[in-house]
């Protein structure tokens, strides 16, 4: 089971987490838990390190005091046995002393390296994991906190490390399996790993989900349950459409497509370690634990023609490269892609019409000016010759994506999508369908985005269907 930041966010939430673990343990399940930092803590740690880099000492000192107060208050609410409580408070003190010292050196060197940032940002999970474990002990159960830098072996790609599954499996099976088999409840930090020589790494923001996948695969467990604060994966963002509802079943492919196209469901890499095993994943709500949530499976039954979810990606810009002289000239798209890559931007969507007079693609908004300059440099000669007219940036756009494996090989789905948008006078600027046929994405004007989602949501199959 993996518990997210909100689930670990207060003493009451942690009590609720403990009761979920215990209830399942009492039903005979052997439960291994992976936890996030208390909500907001990782943000605070990272902000403090960044401020220290600017020479600002006040921020981290204040942050250390606030983090100390929050964690100690939580301990007081969770742990009644005096000696256990005091030794945990000592541990919190010592972890936060480390934090202050790290920020102090950052402020002197005026630099925070990716490696240093990983040590700082790992502190949130190291704190939260001890709170839950101590609470379980306080309730009379055998539990132990584990720092996953001793379990998850990764490469040295700091801030976005990738696990070595063979090395990780060996550690997890020697340290965690025997503990579980003896009836202990292990609580493991999410987010954190270490290189083979022991240097702390992290798996990227939101990476505790991924830790859940890694630990589940390494044990291996029968299932992976991801506990957050919503009733599973929703058909769309409920803040946009109140009709949004829980999706009963999704395939790995569908959920990956949703994560890629903006749904904040799961860290996109979560399913990678468990995929080959076909391990079922459940997405559940800590604060509504009897709700069945969403079941993720390798290949659920597909109901042809069904659209399962609508997602959006905001803060993107649409880049168009146009010119009459591009017709039949090979290599312009290739060189443009290379220029985009050199600018360090990732391309979310690409489309070209067969007239070849223009092509366009979508990049994160923060990168579009850099991308434009890189392309103009690459195509300078063609621009001078007027074969390429120029590079346009449209800023007020949103990507809207419909997701569903049932769209695959089913004629008429696109007609329904564009028919519905047309009836509401919503102009579609760009269309792209992935070769997986799991999704159809379009770019619309920002002012139309909310309505587009609402209109498309009406097409989402009214599925009590388990498809
Ligand atoms: N605490 C980390 C973060 O906020 C990891 C996680 O919560 O998944 O990014
Ligand atoms: Mg989180």
CSV table of C-alpha atoms and ligand atoms in Angstrom, one decimal:
chain,number,residue,atom,x,y,z
A,1,UNK,CA,0.0,0.0,0.0
A,2,UNK,CA,1.2,3.5,-0.8
A,3,UNK,CA,-0.2,6.4,1.1
A,4,UNK,CA,0.1,10.0,-0.4
A,5,UNK,CA,0.9,13.3,1.2
A,6,UNK,CA,-2.7,14.2,2.2
A,7,UNK,CA,-3.1,10.7,3.7
A,8,UNK,CA,0.0,11.5,5.8
A,9,UNK,CA,-1.0,15.2,6.2
A,10,UNK,CA,-2.1,15.4,9.9
A,11,UNK,CA,-2.4,13.3,13.0
A,12,UNK,CA,-6.0,12.4,12.2
A,13,UNK,CA,-5.1,11.4,8.7
A,14,UNK,CA,-2.2,9.2,10.0
A,15,UNK,CA,-4.6,7.6,12.4
A,16,UNK,CA,-6.9,6.8,9.5
A,17,UNK,CA,-4.0,5.3,7.6
A,18,UNK,CA,-3.1,3.1,10.6
A,19,UNK,CA,-6.7,1.9,10.8
A,20,UNK,CA,-6.6,0.9,7.1
A,21,UNK,CA,-3.4,-1.0,7.5
A,22,UNK,CA,-4.6,-2.8,10.7
A,23,UNK,CA,-8.0,-3.7,9.2
A,24,UNK,CA,-6.4,-5.3,6.2
A,25,UNK,CA,-3.7,-7.0,8.4
A,26,UNK,CA,-6.5,-8.4,10.6
A,27,UNK,CA,-8.2,-9.8,7.5
A,28,UNK,CA,-5.0,-11.9,7.0
A,29,UNK,CA,-3.3,-9.7,4.4
A,30,UNK,CA,0.4,-9.1,4.9
A,31,UNK,CA,0.7,-5.4,4.4
A,32,UNK,CA,3.9,-3.5,3.4
A,33,UNK,CA,3.4,0.3,3.4
A,34,UNK,CA,5.2,3.0,1.4
A,35,UNK,CA,4.5,6.6,2.4
A,36,UNK,CA,4.9,10.2,1.1
A,37,UNK,CA,6.0,13.2,3.2
A,38,UNK,CA,3.3,15.1,5.0
A,39,UNK,CA,1.5,17.3,2.5
A,40,UNK,CA,3.5,20.4,1.5
A,41,UNK,CA,6.7,19.4,3.3
A,42,UNK,CA,8.7,18.5,0.1
A,43,UNK,CA,7.7,21.9,-1.4
A,44,UNK,CA,9.0,23.6,1.8
A,45,UNK,CA,12.3,21.7,1.8
A,46,UNK,CA,13.0,22.5,-1.9
A,47,UNK,CA,12.0,26.2,-1.5
A,48,UNK,CA,14.3,26.5,1.5
A,49,UNK,CA,17.3,25.1,-0.4
A,50,UNK,CA,16.6,27.4,-3.3
A,51,UNK,CA,16.4,30.4,-1.0
A,52,UNK,CA,19.6,29.3,0.7
A,53,UNK,CA,21.3,29.2,-2.7
A,54,UNK,CA,20.4,32.9,-3.0
A,55,UNK,CA,22.0,33.5,0.3
A,56,UNK,CA,18.7,33.8,2.2
A,57,UNK,CA,19.2,32.2,5.6
A,58,UNK,CA,16.0,33.4,7.2
A,59,UNK,CA,13.8,31.1,5.1
A,60,UNK,CA,15.4,27.8,6.0
A,61,UNK,CA,15.6,28.7,9.7
A,62,UNK,CA,12.0,29.6,9.7
A,63,UNK,CA,11.1,26.4,7.7
A,64,UNK,CA,13.1,24.2,10.1
A,65,UNK,CA,11.2,25.7,13.1
A,66,UNK,CA,7.8,25.2,11.4
A,67,UNK,CA,8.6,21.7,10.3
A,68,UNK,CA,9.8,20.9,13.8
A,69,UNK,CA,6.6,22.2,15.3
A,70,UNK,CA,4.3,20.4,12.9
A,71,UNK,CA,6.0,17.0,13.3
A,72,UNK,CA,6.4,17.3,17.0
A,73,UNK,CA,2.8,18.2,17.4
A,74,UNK,CA,1.8,15.3,15.3
A,75,UNK,CA,3.9,13.0,17.4
A,76,UNK,CA,2.3,14.2,20.6
A,77,UNK,CA,-1.1,13.3,19.1
A,78,UNK,CA,0.0,9.9,17.8
A,79,UNK,CA,2.3,8.5,20.4
A,80,UNK,CA,1.4,8.3,24.1
A,81,UNK,CA,4.2,6.2,25.6
A,82,UNK,CA,6.6,8.7,26.9
A,83,UNK,CA,9.9,7.1,26.1
A,84,UNK,CA,8.9,6.2,22.6
A,85,UNK,CA,7.6,9.8,22.1
A,86,UNK,CA,10.7,11.4,23.4
A,87,UNK,CA,13.1,9.3,21.3
A,88,UNK,CA,11.1,10.1,18.2
A,89,UNK,CA,11.2,13.8,19.0
A,90,UNK,CA,15.0,13.5,19.3
A,91,UNK,CA,15.1,11.8,15.9
A,92,UNK,CA,13.0,14.6,14.4
A,93,UNK,CA,15.4,17.2,16.0
A,94,UNK,CA,18.4,15.4,14.5
A,95,UNK,CA,16.9,15.2,11.0
A,96,UNK,CA,16.0,18.8,11.1
A,97,UNK,CA,19.5,19.7,12.4
A,98,UNK,CA,20.8,18.0,9.3
A,99,UNK,CA,18.4,20.0,7.2
A,100,UNK,CA,19.7,23.3,8.7
A,101,UNK,CA,23.3,22.3,8.2
A,102,UNK,CA,22.7,21.3,4.6
A,103,UNK,CA,21.0,24.7,3.9
A,104,UNK,CA,23.8,26.5,5.8
A,105,UNK,CA,26.4,25.0,3.4
A,106,UNK,CA,24.3,25.7,0.4
A,107,UNK,CA,24.0,29.3,1.5
A,108,UNK,CA,27.8,29.6,1.9
A,109,UNK,CA,28.6,27.9,-1.5
A,110,UNK,CA,25.6,29.7,-3.1
A,111,UNK,CA,24.9,26.5,-5.0
A,112,UNK,CA,22.6,23.6,-4.6
A,113,UNK,CA,23.6,20.6,-6.8
A,114,UNK,CA,21.0,18.0,-7.9
A,115,UNK,CA,22.7,15.6,-5.5
A,116,UNK,CA,22.5,18.1,-2.6
A,117,UNK,CA,18.8,18.8,-3.5
A,118,UNK,CA,18.1,15.1,-3.3
A,119,UNK,CA,19.5,14.8,0.3
A,120,UNK,CA,17.4,17.9,1.3
A,121,UNK,CA,14.2,16.8,-0.4
A,122,UNK,CA,14.4,13.2,1.0
A,123,UNK,CA,13.9,14.5,4.6
A,124,UNK,CA,10.1,14.7,4.4
A,125,UNK,CA,9.6,11.0,3.9
A,126,UNK,CA,12.2,10.2,6.4
A,127,UNK,CA,10.2,12.2,9.0
A,128,UNK,CA,6.7,11.0,8.0
A,129,UNK,CA,7.6,7.3,7.9
A,130,UNK,CA,8.8,7.3,11.5
A,131,UNK,CA,5.5,9.0,12.7
A,132,UNK,CA,3.3,6.3,11.2
A,133,UNK,CA,5.5,3.4,12.4
A,134,UNK,CA,5.7,4.8,16.0
A,135,UNK,CA,1.9,5.2,16.0
A,136,UNK,CA,1.5,1.6,15.1
A,137,UNK,CA,3.9,0.6,17.8
A,138,UNK,CA,2.0,2.8,20.2
A,139,UNK,CA,-1.2,0.9,19.3
A,140,UNK,CA,0.6,-2.3,20.3
A,141,UNK,CA,1.7,-3.6,16.9
A,142,UNK,CA,5.1,-4.7,15.8
A,143,UNK,CA,6.2,-2.1,13.2
A,144,UNK,CA,9.5,-0.7,11.9
A,145,UNK,CA,10.4,2.4,9.8
A,146,UNK,CA,12.7,1.7,6.8
A,147,UNK,CA,14.6,4.4,4.8
A,148,UNK,CA,14.4,3.3,1.2
A,149,UNK,CA,17.9,4.5,0.4
A,150,UNK,CA,18.9,1.1,1.9
A,151,UNK,CA,16.4,-0.7,-0.3
A,152,UNK,CA,16.0,0.9,-3.7
A,153,UNK,CA,19.2,0.9,-5.7
A,154,UNK,CA,19.2,3.5,-8.5
A,155,UNK,CA,21.5,5.1,-11.1
A,156,UNK,CA,23.0,8.5,-10.3
A,157,UNK,CA,20.4,10.5,-12.3
A,158,UNK,CA,19.7,12.7,-9.3
A,159,UNK,CA,16.2,14.2,-8.9
A,160,UNK,CA,14.8,11.7,-11.5
A,161,UNK,CA,16.7,8.4,-10.8
A,162,UNK,CA,15.9,5.0,-12.3
A,163,UNK,CA,16.0,1.9,-10.2
A,164,UNK,CA,18.1,-1.2,-10.8
A,165,UNK,CA,15.4,-3.8,-10.2
A,166,UNK,CA,17.7,-6.8,-9.7
A,167,UNK,CA,19.8,-5.1,-7.0
A,168,UNK,CA,16.6,-3.6,-5.4
A,169,UNK,CA,14.8,-7.0,-5.4
A,170,UNK,CA,17.7,-8.6,-3.6
A,171,UNK,CA,17.7,-5.9,-0.8
A,172,UNK,CA,13.9,-5.9,-0.5
A,173,UNK,CA,13.7,-9.6,-0.3
A,174,UNK,CA,16.4,-9.9,2.4
A,175,UNK,CA,15.3,-7.0,4.5
A,176,UNK,CA,11.5,-6.7,4.1
A,177,UNK,CA,10.2,-10.2,3.3
A,178,UNK,CA,11.5,-11.8,6.5
A,179,UNK,CA,10.1,-8.9,8.5
A,180,UNK,CA,6.7,-9.3,7.0
A,181,UNK,CA,6.7,-13.0,7.5
A,182,UNK,CA,7.4,-12.6,11.2
A,183,UNK,CA,4.2,-10.4,11.4
A,184,UNK,CA,5.9,-7.0,11.4
A,185,UNK,CA,4.3,-4.0,9.7
A,186,UNK,CA,7.1,-2.3,7.6
A,187,UNK,CA,6.7,1.4,6.8
A,188,UNK,CA,9.0,2.4,4.0
A,189,UNK,CA,9.8,5.9,2.8
A,190,UNK,CA,8.6,6.6,-0.8
A,191,UNK,CA,10.5,8.9,-3.2
A,192,UNK,CA,14.0,7.9,-2.1
A,193,UNK,CA,16.7,5.6,-3.4
A,194,UNK,CA,20.4,5.5,-3.4
A,195,UNK,CA,23.2,4.8,-5.9
A,196,UNK,CA,25.2,1.5,-5.4
A,197,UNK,CA,27.7,3.4,-3.3
A,198,UNK,CA,24.9,4.8,-1.0
A,199,UNK,CA,24.5,8.4,-2.2
A,200,UNK,CA,20.8,9.4,-1.7
A,201,UNK,CA,18.7,9.9,-4.9
A,202,UNK,CA,15.1,10.7,-5.5
A,203,UNK,CA,12.7,9.4,-8.1
A,204,UNK,CA,11.3,12.8,-9.2
A,205,UNK,CA,8.4,14.8,-7.8
A,206,UNK,CA,5.4,12.7,-7.0
A,207,UNK,CA,7.7,9.7,-7.0
A,208,UNK,CA,6.3,7.9,-4.0
A,209,UNK,CA,3.8,6.2,-6.4
A,210,UNK,CA,6.7,4.9,-8.3
A,211,UNK,CA,8.3,3.7,-5.1
A,212,UNK,CA,5.1,1.8,-4.4
A,213,UNK,CA,5.4,0.1,-7.9
A,214,UNK,CA,9.1,-0.7,-7.3
A,215,UNK,CA,8.6,-2.2,-3.8
A,216,UNK,CA,5.5,-4.1,-4.9
A,217,UNK,CA,7.4,-5.6,-7.9
A,218,UNK,CA,10.5,-6.4,-5.8
A,219,UNK,CA,8.6,-8.4,-3.0
A,220,UNK,CA,6.6,-9.3,-5.2
A,221,UNK,CA,3.2,-8.5,-3.7
A,222,UNK,CA,-0.1,-9.8,-4.9
A,223,UNK,CA,-1.5,-6.3,-5.5
A,224,UNK,CA,-0.5,-2.7,-5.3
A,225,UNK,CA,-3.0,-0.3,-3.6
A,226,UNK,CA,-2.4,3.4,-4.0
A,227,UNK,CA,-4.3,5.4,-1.4
A,228,UNK,CA,-4.9,9.1,-2.1
A,229,UNK,CA,-7.7,11.6,-1.3
A,230,UNK,CA,-10.1,10.9,-4.2
A,231,UNK,CA,-12.4,8.0,-5.0
A,232,UNK,CA,-10.0,6.5,-7.6
A,233,UNK,CA,-9.4,7.7,-11.1
A,234,UNK,CA,-12.1,10.1,-12.3
A,235,UNK,CA,-13.6,10.5,-15.8
A,236,UNK,CA,-12.4,14.1,-15.7
A,237,UNK,CA,-11.5,16.8,-13.3
A,238,UNK,CA,-14.5,17.3,-11.0
A,239,UNK,CA,-13.7,21.0,-10.7
A,240,UNK,CA,-14.5,21.3,-14.4
A,241,UNK,CA,-17.4,19.0,-14.7
A,242,UNK,CA,-19.4,18.1,-11.6
A,243,UNK,CA,-20.7,15.0,-13.4
A,244,UNK,CA,-17.2,13.5,-13.2
A,245,UNK,CA,-17.3,10.1,-11.7
A,246,UNK,CA,-15.0,7.2,-10.8
A,247,UNK,CA,-13.9,4.9,-13.5
A,248,UNK,CA,-14.3,1.3,-12.3
A,249,UNK,CA,-11.6,-0.3,-14.5
A,250,UNK,CA,-8.7,0.9,-16.6
A,251,UNK,CA,-6.0,-0.8,-18.5
A,252,UNK,CA,-2.3,0.1,-18.0
A,253,UNK,CA,-2.3,1.6,-21.4
A,254,UNK,CA,-5.2,3.8,-20.7
A,255,UNK,CA,-3.9,5.1,-17.4
A,256,UNK,CA,-0.5,5.8,-18.9
A,257,UNK,CA,-2.1,7.8,-21.7
A,258,UNK,CA,-4.2,9.8,-19.0
A,259,UNK,CA,-1.1,10.5,-17.0
A,260,UNK,CA,0.8,11.6,-20.1
A,261,UNK,CA,-2.0,13.9,-21.1
A,262,UNK,CA,-2.4,15.8,-17.9
A,263,UNK,CA,-4.5,13.7,-15.5
A,264,UNK,CA,-2.9,13.8,-12.1
A,265,UNK,CA,-3.6,10.2,-11.5
A,266,UNK,CA,-0.4,8.4,-10.8
A,267,UNK,CA,3.2,9.1,-11.3
A,268,UNK,CA,3.6,8.0,-15.0
A,269,UNK,CA,6.3,5.5,-14.2
A,270,UNK,CA,4.4,3.7,-11.4
A,271,UNK,CA,3.2,0.8,-13.5
A,272,UNK,CA,6.5,0.1,-15.2
A,273,UNK,CA,7.9,-2.2,-12.6
A,274,UNK,CA,4.7,-4.2,-12.2
A,275,UNK,CA,3.6,-4.3,-15.8
A,276,UNK,CA,5.3,-7.5,-16.9
A,277,UNK,CA,3.8,-9.3,-13.9
A,278,UNK,CA,0.3,-8.1,-14.7
A,279,UNK,CA,-0.1,-7.1,-11.1
A,280,UNK,CA,-3.5,-5.5,-10.3
A,281,UNK,CA,-3.3,-1.9,-9.0
A,282,UNK,CA,-6.1,-0.3,-7.1
A,283,UNK,CA,-6.5,3.5,-6.6
A,284,UNK,CA,-8.4,4.1,-3.4
A,285,UNK,CA,-9.4,6.9,-1.1
A,286,UNK,CA,-8.0,7.0,2.4
A,287,UNK,CA,-10.9,9.2,3.6
A,288,UNK,CA,-13.6,7.0,2.0
A,289,UNK,CA,-12.0,3.5,2.3
A,290,UNK,CA,-15.1,1.5,1.5
A,291,UNK,CA,-15.4,3.0,-2.0
A,292,UNK,CA,-14.2,0.4,-4.5
A,293,UNK,CA,-12.0,3.0,-6.3
A,294,UNK,CA,-10.4,2.1,-9.7
A,295,UNK,CA,-8.9,-1.2,-10.6
A,296,UNK,CA,-6.0,-1.1,-13.1
A,297,UNK,CA,-5.3,-4.2,-15.0
A,298,UNK,CA,-3.2,-5.2,-18.0
A,299,UNK,CA,-6.0,-5.9,-20.5
A,300,UNK,CA,-9.5,-5.4,-19.3
A,301,UNK,CA,-12.4,-6.3,-21.4
A,302,UNK,CA,-12.9,-3.6,-24.1
A,303,UNK,CA,-16.3,-2.2,-24.9
A,304,UNK,CA,-15.9,-1.0,-28.5
A,305,UNK,CA,-16.5,2.7,-29.1
A,306,UNK,CA,-16.4,3.7,-25.4
A,307,UNK,CA,-14.6,6.9,-24.3
A,308,UNK,CA,-13.5,6.6,-20.7
A,309,UNK,CA,-12.0,9.9,-19.7
A,310,UNK,CA,-11.3,13.5,-20.8
A,311,UNK,CA,-8.1,15.1,-19.7
A,312,UNK,CA,-6.5,18.5,-20.3
A,313,UNK,CA,-3.0,19.9,-20.4
A,314,UNK,CA,-2.7,23.6,-19.6
A,315,UNK,CA,0.2,26.0,-19.8
A,316,UNK,CA,1.2,24.8,-23.2
A,317,UNK,CA,2.0,26.8,-26.4
A,318,UNK,CA,1.3,25.8,-30.0
A,319,UNK,CA,4.2,26.3,-32.4
A,320,UNK,CA,3.6,26.4,-36.1
A,321,UNK,CA,6.2,26.3,-38.8
A,322,UNK,CA,4.8,27.5,-42.1
A,323,UNK,CA,5.9,28.3,-45.7
A,324,UNK,CA,5.0,27.5,-49.2
A,325,UNK,CA,8.5,26.4,-50.0
A,326,UNK,CA,8.4,23.5,-47.6
A,327,UNK,CA,6.3,21.3,-50.0
A,328,UNK,CA,8.2,18.2,-50.9
A,329,UNK,CA,11.4,19.4,-49.2
A,330,UNK,CA,12.6,16.5,-47.0
A,331,UNK,CA,14.4,17.2,-43.7
A,332,UNK,CA,12.7,20.4,-42.5
A,333,UNK,CA,10.6,18.6,-40.0
A,334,UNK,CA,13.6,16.5,-38.9
A,335,UNK,CA,15.8,19.5,-38.4
A,336,UNK,CA,13.0,21.3,-36.5
A,337,UNK,CA,12.6,18.3,-34.2
A,338,UNK,CA,16.4,18.3,-33.6
A,339,UNK,CA,16.3,22.0,-32.8
A,340,UNK,CA,13.4,21.5,-30.3
A,341,UNK,CA,15.4,18.7,-28.6
A,342,UNK,CA,18.4,20.9,-28.4
A,343,UNK,CA,16.3,23.6,-26.8
A,344,UNK,CA,15.6,21.0,-24.1
A,345,UNK,CA,11.8,21.0,-24.8
A,346,UNK,CA,9.6,18.0,-25.0
A,347,UNK,CA,7.0,17.8,-27.7
A,348,UNK,CA,3.6,16.8,-26.4
A,349,UNK,CA,1.8,16.5,-29.7
A,350,UNK,CA,2.6,16.9,-33.4
A,351,UNK,CA,0.5,17.3,-36.6
A,352,UNK,CA,1.1,18.0,-40.3
A,353,UNK,CA,-1.4,18.3,-43.0
A,354,UNK,CA,-0.6,16.5,-46.3
A,355,UNK,CA,-0.4,19.8,-48.2
A,356,UNK,CA,2.9,20.2,-46.3
A,357,UNK,CA,2.4,24.0,-46.1
A,358,UNK,CA,2.8,23.9,-42.4
A,359,UNK,CA,3.2,21.7,-39.4
A,360,UNK,CA,2.7,22.4,-35.8
A,361,UNK,CA,3.4,20.9,-32.4
A,362,UNK,CA,2.8,21.7,-28.7
A,363,UNK,CA,5.5,22.4,-26.1
A,364,UNK,CA,5.4,23.4,-22.5
A,365,UNK,CA,4.7,27.2,-22.4
A,366,UNK,CA,7.9,28.0,-20.5
A,367,UNK,CA,10.0,26.6,-23.3
A,368,UNK,CA,8.3,28.1,-26.4
A,369,UNK,CA,10.5,31.2,-26.9
A,370,UNK,CA,13.6,29.2,-26.6
A,371,UNK,CA,12.1,26.7,-29.1
A,372,UNK,CA,11.2,29.5,-31.5
A,373,UNK,CA,14.8,30.9,-31.5
A,374,UNK,CA,16.3,27.4,-31.9
A,375,UNK,CA,14.2,26.7,-35.0
A,376,UNK,CA,14.8,30.1,-36.5
A,377,UNK,CA,18.5,29.5,-36.1
A,378,UNK,CA,18.3,26.0,-37.6
A,379,UNK,CA,16.2,27.1,-40.6
A,380,UNK,CA,17.9,30.5,-41.1
A,381,UNK,CA,18.8,29.8,-44.7
A,382,UNK,CA,15.3,28.6,-45.6
A,383,UNK,CA,13.8,31.6,-43.9
A,384,UNK,CA,16.0,34.0,-45.8
A,385,UNK,CA,15.1,32.3,-49.0
A,386,UNK,CA,11.4,32.6,-48.0
A,387,UNK,CA,10.9,28.8,-48.4
A,388,UNK,CA,10.0,28.9,-44.7
A,389,UNK,CA,7.7,31.8,-43.8
A,390,UNK,CA,8.4,31.7,-40.1
A,391,UNK,CA,7.6,30.3,-36.7
A,392,UNK,CA,4.4,31.3,-35.0
A,393,UNK,CA,3.6,30.8,-31.3
A,394,UNK,CA,0.0,30.7,-30.1
A,395,UNK,CA,-0.1,31.0,-26.3
A,396,UNK,CA,-3.8,30.8,-25.4
A,397,UNK,CA,-4.3,27.1,-26.0
A,398,UNK,CA,-5.1,24.0,-24.1
A,399,UNK,CA,-4.8,20.3,-25.1
A,400,UNK,CA,-7.9,18.3,-24.6
A,401,UNK,CA,-7.6,14.5,-24.8
A,402,UNK,CA,-10.2,11.8,-24.9
A,403,UNK,CA,-8.9,8.4,-23.7
A,404,UNK,CA,-10.3,4.9,-24.1
A,405,UNK,CA,-8.9,1.6,-25.4
A,406,UNK,CA,-12.4,1.1,-26.9
A,407,UNK,CA,-11.8,3.9,-29.4
A,408,UNK,CA,-9.3,1.5,-31.1
A,409,UNK,CA,-10.3,0.3,-34.5
A,410,UNK,CA,-13.9,1.6,-34.0
A,411,UNK,CA,-15.1,3.8,-36.8
A,412,UNK,CA,-17.2,6.7,-35.9
A,413,UNK,CA,-15.6,7.7,-32.6
A,414,UNK,CA,-13.9,10.7,-34.2
A,415,UNK,CA,-17.2,11.7,-35.9
A,416,UNK,CA,-18.9,11.7,-32.5
A,417,UNK,CA,-16.1,13.8,-30.9
A,418,UNK,CA,-15.9,16.4,-33.6
A,419,UNK,CA,-19.7,16.4,-34.2
A,420,UNK,CA,-20.3,17.2,-30.6
A,421,UNK,CA,-17.7,20.0,-30.6
A,422,UNK,CA,-19.1,21.4,-33.9
A,423,UNK,CA,-22.6,21.5,-32.5
A,424,UNK,CA,-21.4,23.8,-29.7
A,425,UNK,CA,-19.3,25.9,-32.1
A,426,UNK,CA,-16.1,24.9,-30.6
A,427,UNK,CA,-13.2,25.4,-33.0
A,428,UNK,CA,-10.5,22.7,-33.0
A,429,UNK,CA,-7.1,24.0,-34.0
A,430,UNK,CA,-5.1,20.8,-34.2
A,431,UNK,CA,-6.0,17.1,-34.0
A,432,UNK,CA,-3.7,14.1,-33.3
A,433,UNK,CA,-4.4,10.5,-32.7
A,434,UNK,CA,-1.7,8.3,-31.2
A,435,UNK,CA,-0.9,5.1,-33.1
A,436,UNK,CA,-2.0,3.2,-30.0
A,437,UNK,CA,-5.5,4.6,-30.8
A,438,UNK,CA,-6.0,4.9,-27.0
A,439,UNK,CA,-6.4,8.6,-27.3
A,440,UNK,CA,-7.4,11.4,-29.6
A,441,UNK,CA,-6.0,14.8,-28.6
A,442,UNK,CA,-6.9,18.2,-29.9
A,443,UNK,CA,-5.8,21.7,-29.3
A,444,UNK,CA,-8.5,24.3,-28.6
A,445,UNK,CA,-8.5,27.9,-27.7
A,446,UNK,CA,-8.2,28.5,-24.0
A,447,UNK,CA,-11.5,30.3,-23.8
A,448,UNK,CA,-13.3,27.1,-25.2
A,449,UNK,CA,-11.4,24.6,-23.1
A,450,UNK,CA,-13.9,24.3,-20.2
A,451,UNK,CA,-16.9,23.9,-22.6
A,452,UNK,CA,-15.0,21.4,-24.7
A,453,UNK,CA,-14.4,19.2,-21.7
A,454,UNK,CA,-18.0,19.4,-20.6
A,455,UNK,CA,-19.3,18.6,-24.1
A,456,UNK,CA,-16.9,15.7,-24.5
A,457,UNK,CA,-17.7,14.4,-21.1
A,458,UNK,CA,-21.2,13.8,-22.2
A,459,UNK,CA,-19.8,11.2,-24.6
A,460,UNK,CA,-18.0,9.3,-21.8
A,461,UNK,CA,-19.8,6.0,-21.7
A,462,UNK,CA,-22.3,5.9,-18.8
A,463,UNK,CA,-20.3,2.9,-17.8
A,464,UNK,CA,-21.4,0.9,-14.9
A,465,UNK,CA,-19.7,-1.2,-17.5
A,466,UNK,CA,-16.6,-2.9,-16.3
A,467,UNK,CA,-15.0,-2.4,-19.7
B,1,LIG,N1,7.1,13.9,-1.3
B,1,LIG,C1,7.4,13.8,-2.7
B,1,LIG,C2,6.8,14.9,-3.5
B,1,LIG,O1,6.1,15.7,-3.0
B,1,LIG,C3,7.0,12.5,-3.3
B,1,LIG,C4,5.5,12.2,-3.3
B,1,LIG,O2,4.8,12.8,-2.6
B,1,LIG,O3,5.1,11.3,-4.1
B,1,LIG,O4,7.1,15.0,-4.7
B,2,LIG,MG1,2.8,13.8,-3.1
